[in-house]
Amino acid sequence: MALTREIRPGIFWVGALDWDRRLFDALLPLPQGTSYNSYLIQGEEKTVLIDAVDETGADVLMDNLRSLAVESLDYIIVQHAEQDHSGGLKRLLAEYPQASVLGSARSLELLAEFGLMDAGKGQEAKDGESIPLGGRSLQFISAPWVHWPDTMFTYIPEEHILFTCDFLGSHLASSHLFASDEADLYLPAKKYYAGIMMPFRSSVKRHLERIEKLDVDIIAPSHGPLQDRPGLILDAYRDWASDRVKNEVVLAYVSMHGSTRIMADYLGEALISRGVAVRRFDLTDYDLGDLAQSLVDAATIVIGTPTILAGAHPLALYAATLANALRPKTRYASVIGSFGWGGKMLEQITESLSSLKVEFLDPVVARGRPKEDDFAALDRLADEIAALHQKLDE
Ligand code: FEO
């Protein structure tokens, strides 16, 4: 069975839906699956395929091309060498050996390194270069660091369609070709941004500015539905990538015998009563994608941890390490927690957040069960956070 969908006459979605995938990069949860989009573009003289899907979708891609009676491909455009967009390349080249592979110089190198194409094969697609297809053309736009160094976009000026690979995409398997309910797409797109794009915020901003100069009617990413009203996703990206943060605290904690939980309860309520929104995560049972997307906007992160094996709890260290790698625009950070007889919990958490450009607020660490002094310190921390957040828009 094949599934292809026409975007414009002679331009088809021919990718693979992956309804059942539940984890990406062995890290990011995919509650709604994902898609590996691939696009067939037929000109009067040349036929092109953009992106080669994940290896698991290669059979589907081949069936889709056969269903459209595609007998030859002149070019296969690899916009990004990561295997979820290039895993089907070997199959494609076996079926269409005459096709030339076009990609950035870095993509071509990576394809060889990944064993997906022989070294020295392929042609470099340089920034700004165009290839005529007959009646329409493809223009290549170098877009490094969203999120690999090799990425490029492809633009059809005659159709005002921009193919953006991972950029502006979402992990969402959907029966809709276009985002039909933008509210449904917003959260998957934000989680996708958080997990994939957020560490590269300055590159995101740069590429958004470049896209603004193009006349775009359709954004065609390589994951998730297409956008025929590009304003929503572009505005959302502008917001997420901006320097603005919200009056929110991500409170991520783990507790062994209840002391740290009591402190998290107290601090959470103290913050809410001071008008600060709280996104709370029990690190023994949470969705990593939710935590990541909460970090997109929050002004402050507070990690709560007991002391175990003379240090921070591994689940707290994991969350701190993740936040550190995702590099949110968070401005403030603090630590709350407890200890019985000592340890280096504070140093470990602080070190784990060392890549964040945050101001560390005084931690609150209780010996055993939190007592009056500890609650007073939590009130001071809540006062400080509320006061700092009040100044955010000044
Ligand atoms: Fe969807 Fe960077 O691969």
Short mmCIF file of C-alpha atoms and ligand atoms in Angstrom, two decimals:
data_model
loop_
_atom_site.label_atom_id
_atom_site.label_comp_id
_atom_site.label_asym_id
_atom_site.label_seq_id
_atom_site.Cartn_x
_atom_site.Cartn_y
_atom_site.Cartn_z
CA MET A 1 0.00 0.00 0.00
CA ALA A 2 1.34 3.41 -0.90
CA LEU A 3 0.45 6.84 0.40
CA THR A 4 1.37 9.94 -1.58
CA ARG A 5 -0.19 13.37 -1.31
CA GLU A 6 -0.13 16.13 -3.87
CA ILE A 7 0.93 19.53 -2.58
CA ARG A 8 0.83 21.31 -5.93
CA PRO A 9 0.63 19.82 -9.43
CA GLY A 10 3.80 17.77 -9.84
CA ILE A 11 4.90 18.25 -6.23
CA PHE A 12 4.14 15.34 -3.90
CA TRP A 13 4.71 14.30 -0.30
CA VAL A 14 6.10 10.77 -0.63
CA GLY A 15 7.48 10.21 2.88
CA ALA A 16 6.77 7.73 5.65
CA LEU A 17 4.55 8.13 8.69
CA ASP A 18 5.90 6.46 11.83
CA TRP A 19 2.89 6.26 14.13
CA ASP A 20 4.53 3.87 16.58
CA ARG A 21 7.95 5.37 17.25
CA ARG A 22 8.11 6.38 20.87
CA LEU A 23 11.67 7.64 21.34
CA PHE A 24 14.00 9.75 19.24
CA ASP A 25 17.76 9.77 19.70
CA ALA A 26 17.04 7.21 22.44
CA LEU A 27 16.13 10.30 24.47
CA LEU A 28 13.17 12.40 23.35
CA PRO A 29 9.68 10.93 23.90
CA LEU A 30 7.47 10.83 20.80
CA PRO A 31 3.97 10.48 22.24
CA GLN A 32 2.42 11.10 18.82
CA GLY A 33 5.02 9.34 16.67
CA THR A 34 6.72 11.24 13.88
CA SER A 35 7.04 11.38 10.11
CA TYR A 36 10.02 11.30 7.79
CA ASN A 37 8.93 13.61 5.01
CA SER A 38 10.27 13.26 1.52
CA TYR A 39 9.16 15.29 -1.47
CA LEU A 40 9.01 14.50 -5.17
CA ILE A 41 9.25 17.48 -7.50
CA GLN A 42 8.60 17.03 -11.17
CA GLY A 43 9.76 19.72 -13.57
CA GLU A 44 9.25 19.70 -17.32
CA GLU A 45 12.77 18.33 -17.72
CA LYS A 46 14.02 17.02 -14.39
CA THR A 47 12.64 15.00 -11.50
CA VAL A 48 13.97 15.48 -8.01
CA LEU A 49 13.54 13.88 -4.61
CA ILE A 50 14.16 15.91 -1.47
CA ASP A 51 15.32 13.86 1.53
CA ALA A 52 15.59 10.11 1.79
CA VAL A 53 13.67 9.21 5.01
CA ASP A 54 14.77 7.02 7.88
CA GLU A 55 15.98 3.54 6.98
CA THR A 56 12.83 2.12 8.60
CA GLY A 57 10.72 4.05 6.08
CA ALA A 58 12.74 3.15 2.98
CA ASP A 59 10.30 0.44 1.81
CA VAL A 60 7.42 2.89 2.12
CA LEU A 61 9.31 5.54 0.18
CA MET A 62 10.12 3.09 -2.61
CA ASP A 63 6.48 1.95 -2.79
CA ASN A 64 5.35 5.57 -2.93
CA LEU A 65 7.69 6.38 -5.80
CA ARG A 66 6.57 3.27 -7.68
CA SER A 67 2.92 4.23 -7.19
CA LEU A 68 3.66 7.51 -8.97
CA ALA A 69 5.45 5.60 -11.74
CA VAL A 70 8.73 7.39 -11.07
CA GLU A 71 11.11 5.64 -13.45
CA SER A 72 14.09 7.90 -12.96
CA LEU A 73 15.37 10.57 -10.64
CA ASP A 74 17.77 13.22 -11.85
CA TYR A 75 18.68 14.49 -8.40
CA ILE A 76 18.35 13.38 -4.81
CA ILE A 77 18.70 16.37 -2.51
CA VAL A 78 20.06 15.55 0.93
CA GLN A 79 19.32 18.59 3.06
CA HIS A 80 20.86 17.03 6.17
CA ALA A 81 22.82 13.83 6.60
CA GLU A 82 21.32 12.69 9.89
CA GLN A 83 20.11 9.17 9.36
CA ASP A 84 16.40 9.90 9.82
CA HIS A 85 16.62 11.82 6.51
CA SER A 86 19.29 9.83 4.73
CA GLY A 87 18.82 6.24 5.93
CA GLY A 88 16.97 5.31 2.72
CA LEU A 89 19.65 6.73 0.43
CA LYS A 90 21.35 3.42 -0.35
CA ARG A 91 18.03 1.87 -1.40
CA LEU A 92 17.26 4.90 -3.53
CA LEU A 93 20.62 4.81 -5.27
CA ALA A 94 20.23 1.09 -5.94
CA GLU A 95 16.85 1.74 -7.56
CA TYR A 96 17.81 5.01 -9.27
CA PRO A 97 21.57 4.67 -9.94
CA GLN A 98 21.63 7.54 -12.40
CA ALA A 99 20.50 10.08 -9.77
CA SER A 100 23.02 12.70 -8.66
CA VAL A 101 23.13 13.33 -4.93
CA LEU A 102 23.20 17.02 -4.05
CA GLY A 103 23.97 18.33 -0.59
CA SER A 104 26.20 20.68 1.32
CA ALA A 105 29.88 19.76 1.35
CA ARG A 106 29.55 18.73 4.99
CA SER A 107 26.49 16.58 4.24
CA LEU A 108 28.36 14.74 1.49
CA GLU A 109 31.25 14.06 3.86
CA LEU A 110 28.90 12.81 6.57
CA LEU A 111 27.02 10.54 4.16
CA ALA A 112 30.33 8.86 3.36
CA GLU A 113 31.27 8.66 7.04
CA PHE A 114 27.92 7.03 7.80
CA GLY A 115 28.43 4.49 5.01
CA LEU A 116 25.39 5.75 3.09
CA MET A 117 27.27 6.86 -0.02
CA ASP A 118 30.75 6.36 -1.41
CA ALA A 119 33.25 9.09 -0.56
CA GLY A 120 33.77 11.52 -3.41
CA LYS A 121 30.33 10.90 -4.85
CA GLY A 122 27.68 13.56 -4.89
CA GLN A 123 27.77 17.18 -5.90
CA GLU A 124 28.02 20.12 -3.58
CA ALA A 125 24.97 22.38 -3.50
CA LYS A 126 26.32 25.79 -2.60
CA ASP A 127 24.43 28.54 -0.84
CA GLY A 128 22.42 30.57 -3.34
CA GLU A 129 22.89 28.12 -6.21
CA SER A 130 19.89 27.15 -8.30
CA ILE A 131 19.15 24.23 -10.54
CA PRO A 132 16.50 24.49 -13.29
CA LEU A 133 13.99 21.66 -13.52
CA GLY A 134 12.02 23.05 -16.44
CA GLY A 135 9.20 25.41 -15.51
CA ARG A 136 10.40 25.54 -11.92
CA SER A 137 13.71 25.58 -10.12
CA LEU A 138 15.33 24.72 -6.83
CA GLN A 139 17.39 27.21 -4.90
CA PHE A 140 19.67 26.06 -2.08
CA ILE A 141 20.02 27.98 1.15
CA SER A 142 22.81 27.05 3.51
CA ALA A 143 21.39 26.77 7.04
CA PRO A 144 24.10 25.43 9.34
CA TRP A 145 23.44 24.70 12.99
CA VAL A 146 19.74 24.08 12.93
CA HIS A 147 20.77 21.69 14.22
CA TRP A 148 23.82 20.16 12.52
CA PRO A 149 26.60 21.95 10.63
CA ASP A 150 25.50 20.45 7.31
CA THR A 151 21.86 21.54 7.08
CA MET A 152 20.47 23.40 4.09
CA PHE A 153 17.01 24.50 3.01
CA THR A 154 15.58 24.21 -0.50
CA TYR A 155 13.30 26.85 -2.02
CA ILE A 156 11.10 26.74 -5.09
CA PRO A 157 10.69 30.44 -5.98
CA GLU A 158 8.07 29.75 -8.66
CA GLU A 159 5.84 28.00 -6.10
CA HIS A 160 6.85 29.88 -2.94
CA ILE A 161 7.54 26.58 -1.17
CA LEU A 162 10.37 26.35 1.34
CA PHE A 163 11.69 22.95 2.42
CA THR A 164 13.26 23.41 5.85
CA CYS A 165 14.36 19.92 6.89
CA ASP A 166 14.33 19.73 10.72
CA PHE A 167 13.80 23.48 11.12
CA LEU A 168 10.17 24.44 11.88
CA GLY A 169 9.23 20.76 12.08
CA SER A 170 7.47 18.67 14.68
CA HIS A 171 7.48 15.07 15.79
CA LEU A 172 3.88 14.38 14.92
CA ALA A 173 2.43 11.59 12.80
CA SER A 174 -0.75 13.03 11.35
CA SER A 175 -3.21 12.05 8.66
CA HIS A 176 -3.33 15.71 7.67
CA LEU A 177 -0.83 16.85 5.06
CA PHE A 178 -1.12 20.43 6.28
CA ALA A 179 -1.43 21.50 9.90
CA SER A 180 -5.20 21.56 10.08
CA ASP A 181 -5.56 22.56 13.70
CA GLU A 182 -2.76 24.89 14.60
CA ALA A 183 -3.45 24.52 18.32
CA ASP A 184 -2.82 20.77 17.95
CA LEU A 185 0.54 21.43 16.32
CA TYR A 186 1.79 24.10 18.73
CA LEU A 187 2.88 21.83 21.58
CA PRO A 188 4.59 19.16 19.44
CA ALA A 189 6.36 21.96 17.56
CA LYS A 190 7.45 23.58 20.82
CA LYS A 191 8.70 20.28 22.22
CA TYR A 192 10.56 19.72 18.97
CA TYR A 193 12.10 23.20 19.16
CA ALA A 194 13.08 22.58 22.81
CA GLY A 195 14.71 19.23 22.19
CA ILE A 196 16.39 19.92 18.86
CA MET A 197 16.74 23.62 18.12
CA MET A 198 16.96 25.42 21.48
CA PRO A 199 20.71 24.85 21.96
CA PHE A 200 21.24 26.74 18.67
CA ARG A 201 19.11 29.79 19.41
CA SER A 202 21.41 32.31 17.73
CA SER A 203 21.42 30.25 14.52
CA VAL A 204 17.64 29.93 14.74
CA LYS A 205 17.33 33.72 14.86
CA ARG A 206 19.71 34.15 11.94
CA HIS A 207 17.83 31.72 9.73
CA LEU A 208 14.46 33.21 10.66
CA GLU A 209 15.74 36.57 9.42
CA ARG A 210 16.82 34.97 6.19
CA ILE A 211 13.45 33.31 5.67
CA GLU A 212 11.73 36.66 6.19
CA LYS A 213 13.31 37.84 2.95
CA LEU A 214 11.66 35.03 0.98
CA ASP A 215 8.13 34.92 -0.32
CA VAL A 216 6.86 31.74 1.36
CA ASP A 217 3.36 30.30 1.03
CA ILE A 218 4.16 26.78 2.22
CA ILE A 219 6.71 25.55 4.72
CA ALA A 220 7.53 21.91 4.11
CA PRO A 221 9.62 20.48 6.97
CA SER A 222 11.04 16.98 7.06
CA HIS A 223 9.06 16.01 10.19
CA GLY A 224 5.38 16.59 10.87
CA PRO A 225 2.67 18.39 8.91
CA LEU A 226 3.33 21.16 6.38
CA GLN A 227 2.26 24.72 7.04
CA ASP A 228 0.21 26.63 4.51
CA ARG A 229 -0.13 29.52 6.95
CA PRO A 230 3.54 29.98 7.77
CA GLY A 231 2.90 32.90 10.13
CA LEU A 232 2.02 30.71 13.11
CA ILE A 233 5.17 28.64 13.21
CA LEU A 234 7.41 31.57 12.26
CA ASP A 235 5.89 33.77 14.99
CA ALA A 236 6.19 30.93 17.49
CA TYR A 237 9.87 30.42 16.62
CA ARG A 238 10.51 34.17 16.89
CA ASP A 239 9.00 34.12 20.35
CA TRP A 240 10.81 31.00 21.53
CA ALA A 241 14.15 32.15 20.16
CA SER A 242 13.80 35.70 21.48
CA ASP A 243 15.51 36.86 24.65
CA ARG A 244 12.17 37.25 26.42
CA VAL A 245 11.48 34.95 29.37
CA LYS A 246 8.23 34.41 31.25
CA ASN A 247 7.30 34.75 34.87
CA GLU A 248 7.65 30.99 35.35
CA VAL A 249 9.75 28.67 37.49
CA VAL A 250 10.58 25.14 36.46
CA LEU A 251 10.70 23.25 39.74
CA ALA A 252 12.23 19.85 39.06
CA TYR A 253 12.80 17.71 42.11
CA VAL A 254 13.30 14.22 43.43
CA SER A 255 12.76 13.13 47.02
CA MET A 256 13.78 9.96 48.86
CA HIS A 257 12.24 10.19 52.31
CA GLY A 258 9.99 13.21 51.84
CA SER A 259 12.15 16.14 53.02
CA THR A 260 12.86 17.53 49.57
CA ARG A 261 9.22 17.01 48.57
CA ILE A 262 8.07 19.06 51.58
CA MET A 263 10.45 21.81 50.46
CA ALA A 264 9.24 21.61 46.85
CA ASP A 265 5.63 21.81 48.09
CA TYR A 266 6.43 24.80 50.24
CA LEU A 267 8.45 26.67 47.63
CA GLY A 268 5.89 25.96 44.91
CA GLU A 269 3.06 27.39 46.99
CA ALA A 270 5.19 30.32 48.12
CA LEU A 271 5.90 31.19 44.50
CA ILE A 272 2.31 30.80 43.36
CA SER A 273 1.10 32.98 46.22
CA ARG A 274 3.54 35.64 45.02
CA GLY A 275 2.13 35.52 41.49
CA VAL A 276 4.85 33.32 39.95
CA ALA A 277 3.76 30.44 37.71
CA VAL A 278 5.28 27.06 38.60
CA ARG A 279 5.90 24.08 36.35
CA ARG A 280 6.61 21.24 38.68
CA PHE A 281 8.23 17.93 37.75
CA ASP A 282 8.69 14.91 40.01
CA LEU A 283 11.84 13.51 38.43
CA THR A 284 10.88 9.92 39.26
CA ASP A 285 7.96 10.10 36.83
CA TYR A 286 7.85 12.82 34.20
CA ASP A 287 7.90 13.40 30.48
CA LEU A 288 11.27 14.63 29.36
CA GLY A 289 9.68 16.47 26.40
CA ASP A 290 7.40 18.37 28.79
CA LEU A 291 10.36 19.37 30.93
CA ALA A 292 12.32 20.51 27.87
CA GLN A 293 9.48 22.60 26.47
CA SER A 294 8.90 24.17 29.91
CA LEU A 295 12.48 25.38 29.81
CA VAL A 296 11.86 27.30 26.55
CA ASP A 297 10.24 30.24 28.35
CA ALA A 298 10.85 29.93 32.09
CA ALA A 299 12.85 32.68 33.75
CA THR A 300 14.06 30.42 36.55
CA ILE A 301 14.93 26.79 37.15
CA VAL A 302 15.07 25.27 40.62
CA ILE A 303 16.48 21.78 41.06
CA GLY A 304 15.43 19.90 44.18
CA THR A 305 17.47 16.93 45.35
CA PRO A 306 18.27 14.92 48.42
CA THR A 307 21.80 13.76 49.08
CA ILE A 308 22.63 10.18 48.23
CA LEU A 309 25.99 8.43 47.93
CA ALA A 310 27.54 11.68 49.14
CA GLY A 311 26.17 13.68 46.23
CA ALA A 312 23.10 14.82 44.33
CA HIS A 313 20.48 12.26 43.37
CA PRO A 314 21.28 10.86 39.88
CA LEU A 315 17.81 11.83 38.62
CA ALA A 316 18.44 15.43 39.63
CA LEU A 317 21.88 15.32 38.03
CA TYR A 318 20.31 13.95 34.86
CA ALA A 319 17.75 16.77 34.72
CA ALA A 320 20.45 19.37 35.37
CA THR A 321 22.67 17.86 32.69
CA LEU A 322 19.78 17.87 30.24
CA ALA A 323 18.94 21.51 30.99
CA ASN A 324 22.60 22.38 30.61
CA ALA A 325 22.75 20.71 27.18
CA LEU A 326 19.52 22.32 25.95
CA ARG A 327 20.82 25.78 26.90
CA PRO A 328 17.52 27.53 27.54
CA LYS A 329 17.46 31.31 27.95
CA THR A 330 16.71 30.86 31.66
CA ARG A 331 18.07 33.77 33.72
CA TYR A 332 18.12 32.42 37.29
CA ALA A 333 18.78 29.09 38.94
CA SER A 334 18.75 27.71 42.44
CA VAL A 335 18.93 24.45 44.34
CA ILE A 336 16.83 23.17 47.19
CA GLY A 337 17.22 19.89 49.00
CA SER A 338 18.33 18.02 52.02
CA PHE A 339 21.10 15.94 53.47
CA GLY A 340 21.54 13.60 56.40
CA TRP A 341 25.25 13.59 57.06
CA GLY A 342 26.97 15.56 54.30
CA GLY A 343 28.01 15.42 50.66
CA LYS A 344 28.69 17.50 47.58
CA MET A 345 25.18 17.76 46.25
CA LEU A 346 25.25 21.54 45.77
CA GLU A 347 28.56 21.61 43.94
CA GLN A 348 27.49 18.80 41.63
CA ILE A 349 24.24 20.46 40.58
CA THR A 350 25.87 23.85 40.14
CA GLU A 351 28.61 22.33 38.03
CA SER A 352 26.07 20.43 35.95
CA LEU A 353 24.41 23.74 35.02
CA SER A 354 27.68 25.46 34.17
CA SER A 355 26.86 26.14 30.50
CA LEU A 356 23.79 28.18 31.39
CA LYS A 357 24.16 31.94 31.59
CA VAL A 358 22.27 32.14 34.85
CA GLU A 359 22.58 33.99 38.10
CA PHE A 360 22.58 31.46 40.93
CA LEU A 361 20.30 32.41 43.80
CA ASP A 362 21.07 31.29 47.34
CA PRO A 363 20.27 27.59 47.72
CA VAL A 364 18.23 26.19 50.55
CA VAL A 365 19.52 22.92 51.97
CA ALA A 366 17.94 21.37 55.04
CA ARG A 367 19.55 18.92 57.39
CA GLY A 368 17.03 16.15 57.59
CA ARG A 369 13.40 17.30 57.77
CA PRO A 370 13.03 21.00 56.89
CA LYS A 371 12.55 23.18 59.95
CA GLU A 372 11.45 26.73 60.67
CA ASP A 373 14.72 28.23 59.46
CA ASP A 374 14.53 26.28 56.23
CA PHE A 375 10.97 27.42 55.53
CA ALA A 376 12.05 30.99 56.21
CA ALA A 377 14.88 30.53 53.70
CA LEU A 378 12.43 29.16 51.14
CA ASP A 379 10.25 32.23 51.69
CA ARG A 380 13.29 34.43 51.06
CA LEU A 381 14.05 32.51 47.89
CA ALA A 382 10.44 32.91 46.72
CA ASP A 383 10.61 36.66 47.55
CA GLU A 384 13.79 37.04 45.55
CA ILE A 385 12.46 35.12 42.54
CA ALA A 386 9.19 37.09 42.56
CA ALA A 387 11.08 40.40 42.78
CA LEU A 388 13.44 39.44 39.95
CA HIS A 389 10.55 38.28 37.79
CA GLN A 390 8.72 41.54 38.34
CA LYS A 391 11.62 43.30 36.67
CA LEU A 392 11.61 41.03 33.64
CA ASP A 393 9.62 43.37 31.42
CA GLU A 394 11.28 46.58 32.62
FE1 FEO B 1 15.43 14.92 11.74
FE2 FEO B 1 18.47 16.14 12.47
O1 FEO B 1 17.29 14.89 11.89
#
